[in-house]
XYZ file of C-alpha atoms in Angstrom:
622
model
C 96.306 25.329 81.787
C 98.604 28.336 81.761
C 101.667 28.399 84.214
C 103.913 31.726 84.346
C 106.777 31.598 86.633
C 110.754 31.913 86.730
C 111.824 29.394 89.180
C 111.493 25.684 89.918
C 108.105 26.005 91.059
C 106.699 26.670 87.543
C 108.431 23.828 86.135
C 107.278 21.560 89.030
C 103.718 22.802 88.927
C 103.741 22.314 84.977
C 105.038 18.698 85.227
C 102.522 18.023 88.258
C 99.556 19.427 86.011
C 100.756 17.391 82.938
C 102.078 14.073 84.304
C 99.624 13.798 87.555
C 96.493 15.334 86.090
C 96.946 14.618 82.361
C 96.252 18.381 81.547
C 97.711 20.477 78.595
C 99.961 22.807 79.936
C 101.498 25.969 78.374
C 104.494 27.089 80.458
C 105.837 30.672 80.243
C 109.366 31.075 81.671
C 112.089 33.829 80.998
C 114.533 33.005 78.102
C 117.550 30.838 79.186
C 115.416 29.225 81.972
C 114.613 26.145 79.863
C 118.142 25.106 80.255
C 117.773 24.558 84.203
C 117.151 21.102 84.961
C 113.311 21.054 86.252
C 112.538 19.123 89.482
C 111.550 15.529 89.106
C 108.028 14.479 90.065
C 107.256 11.425 87.957
C 108.073 9.432 91.048
C 104.422 9.912 92.564
C 102.846 8.133 89.838
C 105.528 5.219 90.070
C 106.692 5.856 86.401
C 109.776 4.051 85.033
C 113.168 5.273 84.839
C 112.891 5.849 80.850
C 109.899 7.761 81.394
C 111.492 9.799 84.291
C 114.242 10.793 81.442
C 111.518 11.872 79.001
C 109.614 14.006 81.283
C 112.722 15.753 82.282
C 113.708 16.303 78.750
C 110.300 17.438 77.844
C 110.517 20.395 80.382
C 113.975 21.097 79.340
C 113.632 21.167 75.676
C 111.160 23.713 73.815
C 107.960 22.116 73.651
C 106.858 20.490 70.573
C 103.205 19.719 71.642
C 103.792 15.987 72.158
C 104.711 15.824 75.835
C 104.641 12.276 77.206
C 101.318 11.174 76.191
C 103.031 8.936 73.638
C 105.050 6.998 75.943
C 104.366 3.493 76.695
C 103.465 2.840 80.430
C 103.128 6.566 80.933
C 101.725 6.258 84.489
C 99.877 3.552 86.415
C 96.732 2.084 84.611
C 97.541 3.401 81.274
C 96.289 6.715 82.139
C 96.903 9.668 79.382
C 99.733 11.889 79.787
C 99.115 15.558 79.185
C 101.168 17.829 76.750
C 103.565 20.743 77.164
C 104.017 23.975 75.027
C 106.944 26.265 76.056
C 106.688 30.161 75.439
C 109.830 32.154 76.405
C 109.157 35.687 77.831
C 111.042 37.966 79.979
C 107.630 39.381 81.575
C 103.895 38.101 81.449
C 102.769 41.062 79.173
C 99.387 41.415 77.503
C 100.954 40.172 74.282
C 102.791 37.112 76.090
C 99.535 35.897 77.818
C 97.602 36.147 74.402
C 100.287 34.056 72.904
C 100.051 31.667 75.754
C 96.301 31.353 75.015
C 94.815 32.890 78.051
C 91.742 33.826 76.201
C 91.122 30.089 75.937
C 92.546 28.759 79.072
C 90.609 27.095 81.949
C 93.162 28.480 84.635
C 96.306 30.403 84.879
C 98.924 30.295 87.637
C 101.235 33.182 88.084
C 104.279 31.940 90.234
C 106.722 34.392 89.754
C 108.917 35.347 92.873
C 107.885 38.873 92.666
C 104.510 39.755 94.162
C 103.836 42.871 91.978
C 104.571 40.954 88.676
C 101.953 38.432 89.804
C 99.533 41.195 90.553
C 99.989 42.860 87.314
C 99.606 40.046 85.396
C 96.567 38.841 86.931
C 94.833 42.030 86.403
C 95.665 41.966 82.595
C 94.565 38.238 82.568
C 91.341 38.976 84.083
C 90.642 41.760 81.531
C 91.485 39.287 78.762
C 89.289 36.375 80.044
C 86.731 37.255 82.761
C 85.999 33.472 83.332
C 89.564 32.463 83.977
C 90.447 30.643 87.104
C 93.310 32.467 88.641
C 95.988 31.129 91.119
C 98.524 33.684 92.563
C 101.658 33.292 94.300
C 101.918 36.109 96.746
C 104.057 36.512 99.704
C 102.188 39.324 101.324
C 99.189 37.567 102.676
C 97.278 40.941 103.600
C 97.900 42.132 100.099
C 96.669 38.885 98.921
C 93.312 38.902 100.463
C 92.708 42.645 98.893
C 93.765 41.244 95.562
C 91.565 38.340 95.630
C 88.576 40.417 96.700
C 89.266 42.691 93.898
C 89.811 40.115 91.197
C 86.566 38.366 92.257
C 84.550 41.458 92.162
C 85.985 42.357 88.635
C 85.103 38.817 87.433
C 81.507 39.147 88.935
C 81.038 42.121 87.206
C 82.319 41.229 83.775
C 80.050 37.963 83.850
C 77.030 39.381 85.039
C 73.984 38.586 83.094
C 76.445 37.060 80.633
C 76.705 33.482 79.344
C 75.726 30.222 80.668
C 77.168 28.915 84.112
C 78.573 25.778 82.337
C 81.841 27.123 81.938
C 84.966 27.172 84.289
C 84.547 29.329 87.511
C 86.282 32.659 87.724
C 87.514 31.792 91.326
C 90.814 33.577 92.472
C 93.091 31.660 94.774
C 96.240 33.443 96.515
C 98.604 30.906 97.796
C 102.177 31.193 99.105
C 104.752 28.322 98.626
C 106.459 29.515 102.123
C 103.201 29.170 103.959
C 102.291 25.752 102.556
C 105.643 24.475 103.303
C 106.510 26.052 106.730
C 104.356 23.656 108.746
C 105.949 20.519 107.353
C 109.250 21.800 107.764
C 108.665 23.152 111.264
C 107.300 19.461 111.998
C 110.028 17.696 110.478
C 112.774 19.458 112.783
C 110.793 19.087 116.141
C 109.910 15.675 117.655
C 106.370 15.156 118.778
C 105.097 18.408 116.852
C 101.830 17.848 115.591
C 101.008 18.500 111.749
C 97.714 20.505 111.909
C 95.255 21.141 109.124
C 92.412 23.532 110.079
C 89.381 24.644 108.364
C 86.842 26.827 109.902
C 86.131 25.377 113.494
C 87.442 22.208 112.729
C 91.239 21.471 113.527
C 92.765 17.941 112.635
C 96.146 16.778 113.270
C 98.385 13.761 111.924
C 100.244 11.800 114.606
C 103.123 9.817 113.744
C 103.323 6.433 115.757
C 106.234 4.239 115.793
C 105.923 0.571 115.344
C 105.274 -1.255 118.728
C 107.921 -3.886 119.437
C 105.207 -6.268 120.912
C 103.519 -6.443 117.523
C 100.257 -5.004 118.780
C 98.057 -2.881 116.599
C 99.087 0.855 116.751
C 96.523 3.450 117.680
C 93.866 4.356 114.823
C 92.441 7.381 116.104
C 89.903 8.826 113.615
C 91.498 7.510 110.737
C 94.764 5.811 109.678
C 96.150 8.142 107.118
C 99.237 6.034 106.240
C 101.322 2.896 106.926
C 105.229 3.873 107.216
C 107.888 1.938 105.613
C 108.996 -1.309 107.230
C 112.715 -0.368 106.999
C 113.791 -0.039 110.450
C 113.529 2.494 113.214
C 113.765 5.534 110.722
C 110.560 5.857 108.924
C 112.069 7.283 106.019
C 112.874 4.693 103.500
C 116.330 4.171 102.677
C 116.505 5.473 99.132
C 114.587 8.672 100.099
C 112.410 8.445 96.827
C 108.508 8.635 96.777
C 108.068 5.235 95.154
C 109.736 2.804 97.596
C 107.995 -0.456 96.328
C 105.875 -2.676 98.239
C 108.045 -1.909 101.571
C 107.617 1.871 100.917
C 104.756 3.760 102.658
C 101.146 3.215 101.957
C 98.783 6.388 101.894
C 95.262 5.957 102.868
C 95.250 2.041 103.617
C 91.903 0.149 104.079
C 91.073 -1.551 107.186
C 92.394 -4.976 106.289
C 95.565 -3.531 105.256
C 95.941 -1.681 108.822
C 95.017 -4.972 110.681
C 97.449 -7.030 108.473
C 100.499 -4.426 109.057
C 102.901 -5.534 111.685
C 106.136 -3.975 112.600
C 105.207 -0.803 110.603
C 104.616 2.694 111.824
C 101.200 4.630 111.293
C 100.015 8.073 110.703
C 96.803 8.480 112.555
C 94.359 11.398 112.182
C 93.228 12.898 115.431
C 90.983 15.664 116.336
C 91.972 18.630 118.717
C 90.076 21.446 119.973
C 91.267 25.058 119.615
C 93.034 26.240 122.961
C 94.014 29.798 121.709
C 97.225 30.795 120.198
C 100.553 29.532 121.802
C 102.297 32.752 122.703
C 105.966 32.795 123.319
C 106.692 33.427 126.944
C 109.631 34.749 128.861
C 112.439 35.713 126.841
C 110.530 35.330 123.591
C 107.678 37.488 124.448
C 107.286 40.347 122.146
C 106.588 44.031 123.159
C 108.161 47.379 122.864
C 109.109 47.860 126.447
C 111.517 45.181 127.588
C 111.226 43.850 131.376
C 112.626 45.805 134.058
C 115.009 43.092 134.879
C 116.479 43.291 131.536
C 117.215 47.158 131.718
C 120.459 46.658 134.117
C 122.935 44.048 134.038
C 123.307 41.926 136.955
C 126.491 43.543 138.152
C 124.949 46.824 137.987
C 122.122 45.476 139.907
C 124.186 44.401 142.794
C 126.043 47.702 142.916
C 122.853 49.387 143.315
C 121.849 47.274 145.965
C 125.129 47.701 147.794
C 124.930 51.305 147.837
C 121.201 51.233 149.213
C 122.566 49.213 152.009
C 125.190 51.579 152.688
C 122.660 54.466 152.845
C 120.416 52.478 155.234
C 123.336 51.930 157.362
C 124.567 55.243 157.489
C 121.083 56.414 158.429
C 120.885 53.980 161.272
C 124.374 55.027 162.484
C 123.258 58.824 162.428
C 120.217 58.044 164.418
C 122.115 55.997 167.031
C 124.808 58.762 167.449
C 122.486 61.732 167.386
C 119.446 60.130 168.925
C 117.113 61.832 166.155
C 114.047 59.902 164.458
C 115.133 57.176 162.069
C 113.097 59.119 159.195
C 114.843 62.325 160.108
C 118.277 60.835 160.080
C 117.652 59.117 156.499
C 116.699 62.589 155.379
C 119.899 64.089 156.764
C 122.105 61.326 155.251
C 120.571 61.626 151.931
C 121.333 65.574 152.284
C 124.895 64.630 152.660
C 124.869 61.979 150.179
C 124.016 64.640 147.571
C 126.052 67.092 148.980
C 123.423 69.596 149.493
C 123.773 70.111 153.470
C 125.539 72.591 155.468
C 128.858 71.112 157.020
C 128.557 69.975 160.415
C 130.652 72.221 161.951
C 130.510 72.302 165.885
C 128.776 68.928 165.867
C 129.749 65.761 167.617
C 132.865 63.854 166.073
C 130.341 60.997 165.211
C 127.983 63.328 162.956
C 131.153 64.683 161.194
C 132.480 61.189 160.375
C 129.177 60.276 159.177
C 128.806 63.276 156.928
C 132.388 62.428 155.379
C 131.269 59.017 154.874
C 127.988 59.823 153.122
C 129.723 62.141 150.902
C 132.181 59.177 150.070
C 129.368 57.125 149.185
C 127.725 59.973 147.051
C 130.834 60.229 144.911
C 130.597 56.221 144.397
C 127.010 56.785 143.596
C 127.594 59.130 140.568
C 129.405 56.765 138.200
C 126.659 53.944 139.350
C 123.973 56.260 138.248
C 125.476 57.312 135.221
C 126.267 53.499 134.082
C 122.777 52.781 134.870
C 121.494 55.761 132.682
C 123.524 54.544 129.750
C 122.658 50.966 130.210
C 119.054 51.694 130.425
C 119.155 53.883 127.340
C 121.221 51.123 125.465
C 118.460 48.469 126.555
C 115.793 50.638 124.991
C 117.827 51.312 122.020
C 118.658 47.505 121.312
C 115.140 46.393 122.064
C 114.436 46.330 118.544
C 117.836 45.150 117.369
C 119.171 41.594 117.040
C 119.583 39.539 120.086
C 122.362 37.125 120.751
C 121.885 33.561 122.187
C 121.648 33.649 125.701
C 124.337 31.667 127.921
C 123.195 28.172 128.787
C 120.598 27.946 125.963
C 120.148 24.208 124.956
C 117.205 22.017 123.278
C 116.732 24.639 120.930
C 116.364 24.577 116.926
C 119.028 26.282 114.989
C 117.424 27.933 111.892
C 119.622 28.676 108.944
C 118.215 31.261 106.428
C 115.747 34.028 106.935
C 114.429 34.317 103.461
C 110.755 33.811 102.468
C 110.911 30.168 103.451
C 113.013 30.656 106.862
C 110.642 33.596 108.093
C 107.545 31.350 107.976
C 109.207 28.693 109.495
C 110.507 31.001 112.250
C 106.887 32.249 112.930
C 105.664 28.789 112.834
C 108.005 27.603 115.620
C 107.648 30.697 117.555
C 103.819 29.885 117.723
C 104.554 26.413 118.907
C 106.424 28.047 121.636
C 109.824 26.599 120.545
C 113.251 28.030 121.300
C 114.894 29.087 118.371
C 118.389 30.707 117.200
C 118.609 32.009 113.872
C 121.724 32.273 111.553
C 121.473 34.485 108.451
C 124.487 35.951 106.234
C 122.644 38.880 104.777
C 122.187 41.919 107.246
C 119.234 43.204 104.962
C 117.305 39.864 104.957
C 113.636 40.232 105.212
C 113.317 37.797 108.191
C 115.395 39.913 110.464
C 112.548 42.400 111.078
C 110.310 39.424 112.125
C 113.306 38.084 114.767
C 113.368 41.348 116.064
C 109.606 41.486 116.675
C 109.676 37.974 118.329
C 112.771 38.532 120.070
C 114.537 35.619 118.817
C 118.385 35.348 119.112
C 120.146 35.839 115.609
C 123.679 35.087 114.606
C 125.007 37.366 111.734
C 127.543 35.362 109.601
C 128.117 32.867 106.746
C 127.223 29.234 107.958
C 130.335 28.101 106.075
C 132.614 29.968 108.242
C 133.960 28.516 111.302
C 132.480 29.527 114.802
C 129.218 30.636 113.315
C 127.418 27.428 114.197
C 129.385 27.347 117.743
C 127.731 30.780 118.340
C 124.216 29.532 117.803
C 124.996 26.748 120.365
C 124.849 24.035 117.840
C 126.501 21.714 120.122
C 123.493 21.976 122.649
C 120.755 22.272 120.027
C 117.952 19.755 119.530
C 117.815 20.093 115.643
C 119.108 21.798 112.835
C 116.989 23.482 110.094
C 118.812 24.388 107.027
C 116.300 26.493 104.519
C 118.743 28.552 102.698
C 118.321 28.962 98.944
C 121.594 27.311 98.463
C 121.628 23.461 98.303
C 125.522 23.263 98.997
C 125.396 25.592 101.777
C 122.638 23.654 103.510
C 124.510 20.413 103.043
C 127.948 21.776 104.301
C 125.993 23.355 107.313
C 124.516 19.835 108.032
C 127.808 18.106 107.345
C 129.817 20.385 109.819
C 127.020 20.018 112.391
C 127.108 16.304 112.208
C 130.905 16.507 113.019
C 130.218 18.544 116.172
C 127.053 16.550 117.230
C 126.695 13.253 115.331
C 123.168 12.570 116.663
C 121.860 15.865 116.004
C 118.347 15.745 114.051
C 118.896 17.646 110.704
C 116.370 18.681 108.363
C 117.620 20.044 104.734
C 115.812 22.075 102.186
C 117.072 20.783 98.780
C 115.790 21.502 95.537
C 116.789 18.322 93.295
C 115.185 15.235 94.162
C 118.235 13.108 92.863
C 120.630 15.162 94.927
C 118.461 14.896 97.854
C 118.255 11.176 97.493
C 121.973 10.880 97.396
C 122.420 13.200 100.317
C 120.064 10.985 102.386
C 121.537 7.663 101.602
C 125.030 9.101 102.410
C 123.965 10.611 105.715
C 122.145 7.976 106.823
C 124.975 5.326 106.204
C 127.495 7.566 107.788
C 125.331 8.424 110.866
C 122.622 5.653 110.904
C 121.285 6.446 114.674
C 120.619 10.251 113.498
C 117.309 11.380 112.133
C 117.819 13.003 108.748
C 114.984 14.609 106.487
C 115.347 16.282 103.324
C 112.391 18.521 102.056
C 111.765 20.296 98.854
C 109.463 23.500 99.117
C 108.310 23.199 95.655
C 107.727 19.312 96.159
C 105.502 20.469 99.018
C 103.879 23.496 97.445
C 103.148 22.242 94.053
C 100.202 20.068 94.759
C 98.246 22.784 96.481
C 98.708 25.085 93.591
C 97.755 22.271 91.179
C 94.678 21.529 93.242
C 93.820 25.283 93.080
C 94.077 25.566 89.337
C 91.564 22.564 89.171
C 89.011 24.542 91.455
C 89.981 22.934 94.798
C 90.545 24.514 98.089
C 93.731 22.785 99.450
C 93.863 23.089 103.237
C 97.091 21.655 103.644
C 99.748 19.025 102.935
C 101.406 16.569 105.112
C 104.811 14.751 104.095
C 104.724 11.131 104.455
C 108.352 10.200 104.186
C 109.091 11.511 100.940
C 105.202 11.323 99.587
C 102.727 14.176 100.105
C 99.124 13.516 101.586
C 96.739 16.557 100.587
C 93.697 17.952 102.628
C 91.195 19.460 100.387
C 87.550 21.045 100.527
C 85.443 19.993 97.757
C 81.883 20.447 96.576
C 80.043 17.214 96.215
C 78.125 18.084 93.360
C 80.941 18.710 91.240
C 82.446 15.130 91.541
C 80.347 12.285 90.502
C 82.578 9.748 92.362
C 81.271 11.191 95.856
C 77.621 12.548 94.771
C 74.925 9.616 96.052
C 77.228 7.592 97.858
C 77.515 7.206 101.723
C 80.604 8.459 103.609
C 81.810 4.582 103.874
C 81.094 4.150 100.142
C 83.064 7.209 99.030
C 86.359 5.774 100.608
C 88.878 4.667 97.689
C 91.979 3.111 99.398
C 94.932 4.716 98.241
C 93.191 7.736 96.377
C 91.098 9.566 98.724
C 88.963 9.328 102.084
C 86.216 11.684 103.406
C 87.341 13.056 106.730
C 84.572 15.735 107.579
C 81.043 16.551 106.076
C 79.407 20.029 106.054
C 76.020 18.909 105.447
C 73.683 21.210 104.105
C 70.594 21.596 106.505
C 71.975 19.026 109.129
C 72.591 19.573 112.524
C 75.048 17.161 114.415
C 77.439 14.687 113.520
C 77.044 12.361 110.293
C 77.782 8.637 110.351
C 79.595 6.588 107.733
C 75.899 5.854 106.376
C 75.363 9.359 105.682
C 74.506 9.752 101.921
C 76.403 12.830 100.261
C 74.208 15.154 98.281
C 75.254 17.617 95.965
C 75.055 20.317 98.070
C 77.348 19.276 100.802
C 81.045 19.989 101.243
C 83.489 17.659 102.437
C 87.160 17.635 103.616
C 89.006 14.672 102.498
C 92.549 13.319 102.461
C 93.847 12.459 99.328
C 96.761 11.640 97.318
C 98.032 13.545 94.209
C 96.790 10.606 91.933
C 93.453 10.653 94.042
C 92.816 14.476 93.445
C 93.524 13.752 89.823
C 90.857 10.937 89.689
C 88.530 13.452 91.369
C 88.894 15.814 88.668
C 85.668 16.641 87.021
C 87.272 16.675 83.531
C 89.127 13.310 84.111
C 85.708 11.855 85.197
C 84.065 12.988 81.789
C 86.810 11.489 79.933
C 86.411 8.206 81.915
């Protein structure tokens, strides 16, 4: 496996492939990046503290080909650890890719932060190795679809009529770390928000049920995905780590474990039917033309209403005084109002007085009409500008940061019809265009400055979601918000797992009744990228406390652990569980007694270790 990148996702992905899947990895990073401390992923396999240090040092130091495979106790069950080789290069040129061994590699992951760099390297790699499996990190989803089709077509033409089909498939998978992590971040910030995984017409959601006080069994739904930590009301374990011992979360438990679990919350799988997109309503609705009521302020509308009442009163008085028809009186009043009628010389005194009053009302009408025109033009001009938080707003989510991750999270929250107020310090941030389109209020300013969070109505907010690229900024914002509102729900995007653990412990100790979550985007995205490199379609990832449960779609014929078994027999507690079957040539539902054939496709929930066990190469080694 070859991994090319310039940020933390590359280091985490390489460690994921090496430590979890036991693959041989070549990591290509820019010069000097090897000194950056990579994220720790060893907790997913319950490795010891000594092994964690060796895994970190192996990613920091220049690889010598030894990896962690020689470490005693390196993983549960004595599974082999992969090796890592480090290549330093500023850009993934053809010479660099050749040095990394792309011609002989099974898969290549291009996870640079720049889309153009990834596309250019993918085209070069496809020419070097037409059978190479490619995984690209692209933020532009529409461009990603076209690139995926182009590379697939190039591979088909290059391998047409060629060698055997026993080698690795030349599939292309385009992923976005922002899209992978956004649903989990949004779900963590909003209570009751369902975690949805969708594949074709099937829509599944994971619902978290707290422990029942009476000790009764929690609802099971279609399947029980996890048993939460038995450590109190807050389901996140006290140390915030993935490996929480016997009291930590238990993923994919069997029926006996579910029955024996008392006083523990559960994560249950449920099926929901598609009900159409949840579009924002009211203030949050999009559109180029704003509502008519928003063209004029309340004071101006009352002024116009008062002038209309004066005109009607003058018309009625003229009709009474002169005895003419009310419509004629209204017509004469309007003529007087706009000063286009002859003076009422020789007319009765009442008519002359009314003409003077009409002229006076006409003078008052001129500035009101001018103000209405200016205000309407200003409203149309600012329809595409940033909106300010409205007065009386409450129960909303304050989103800090409108970069790649923040933009995707904002879109996700608005799809769920959740009120959001964004805070961004960069007036040129890419997410501001999305905020304008969705008509979401935005506060421009540094969250570390006093008054910025107050402008976002943090004292009446439901949750704070800090997803800026700076760990210290996110932490400072949460600490300040805790001082304003101690019970505020807070979700932090933190890069370093050890730092996240320390932050979680401190915040929970200081605010035991407040809900705090720390999420790492690379932690949520790396399993999806690793699964794609192994030829699996990762449908989504659901965080269970500080662990991750993956949903994948696999072909049964490529996995001997599934082929020939019934749906019930294919269930391996703690590793994987079949959730849905796309049975070839079978109409209707299938039961647990259905025997899986090689032509079937299944959707399964799996832990990262379970996906590693399902690897065809791992099965051959076993």
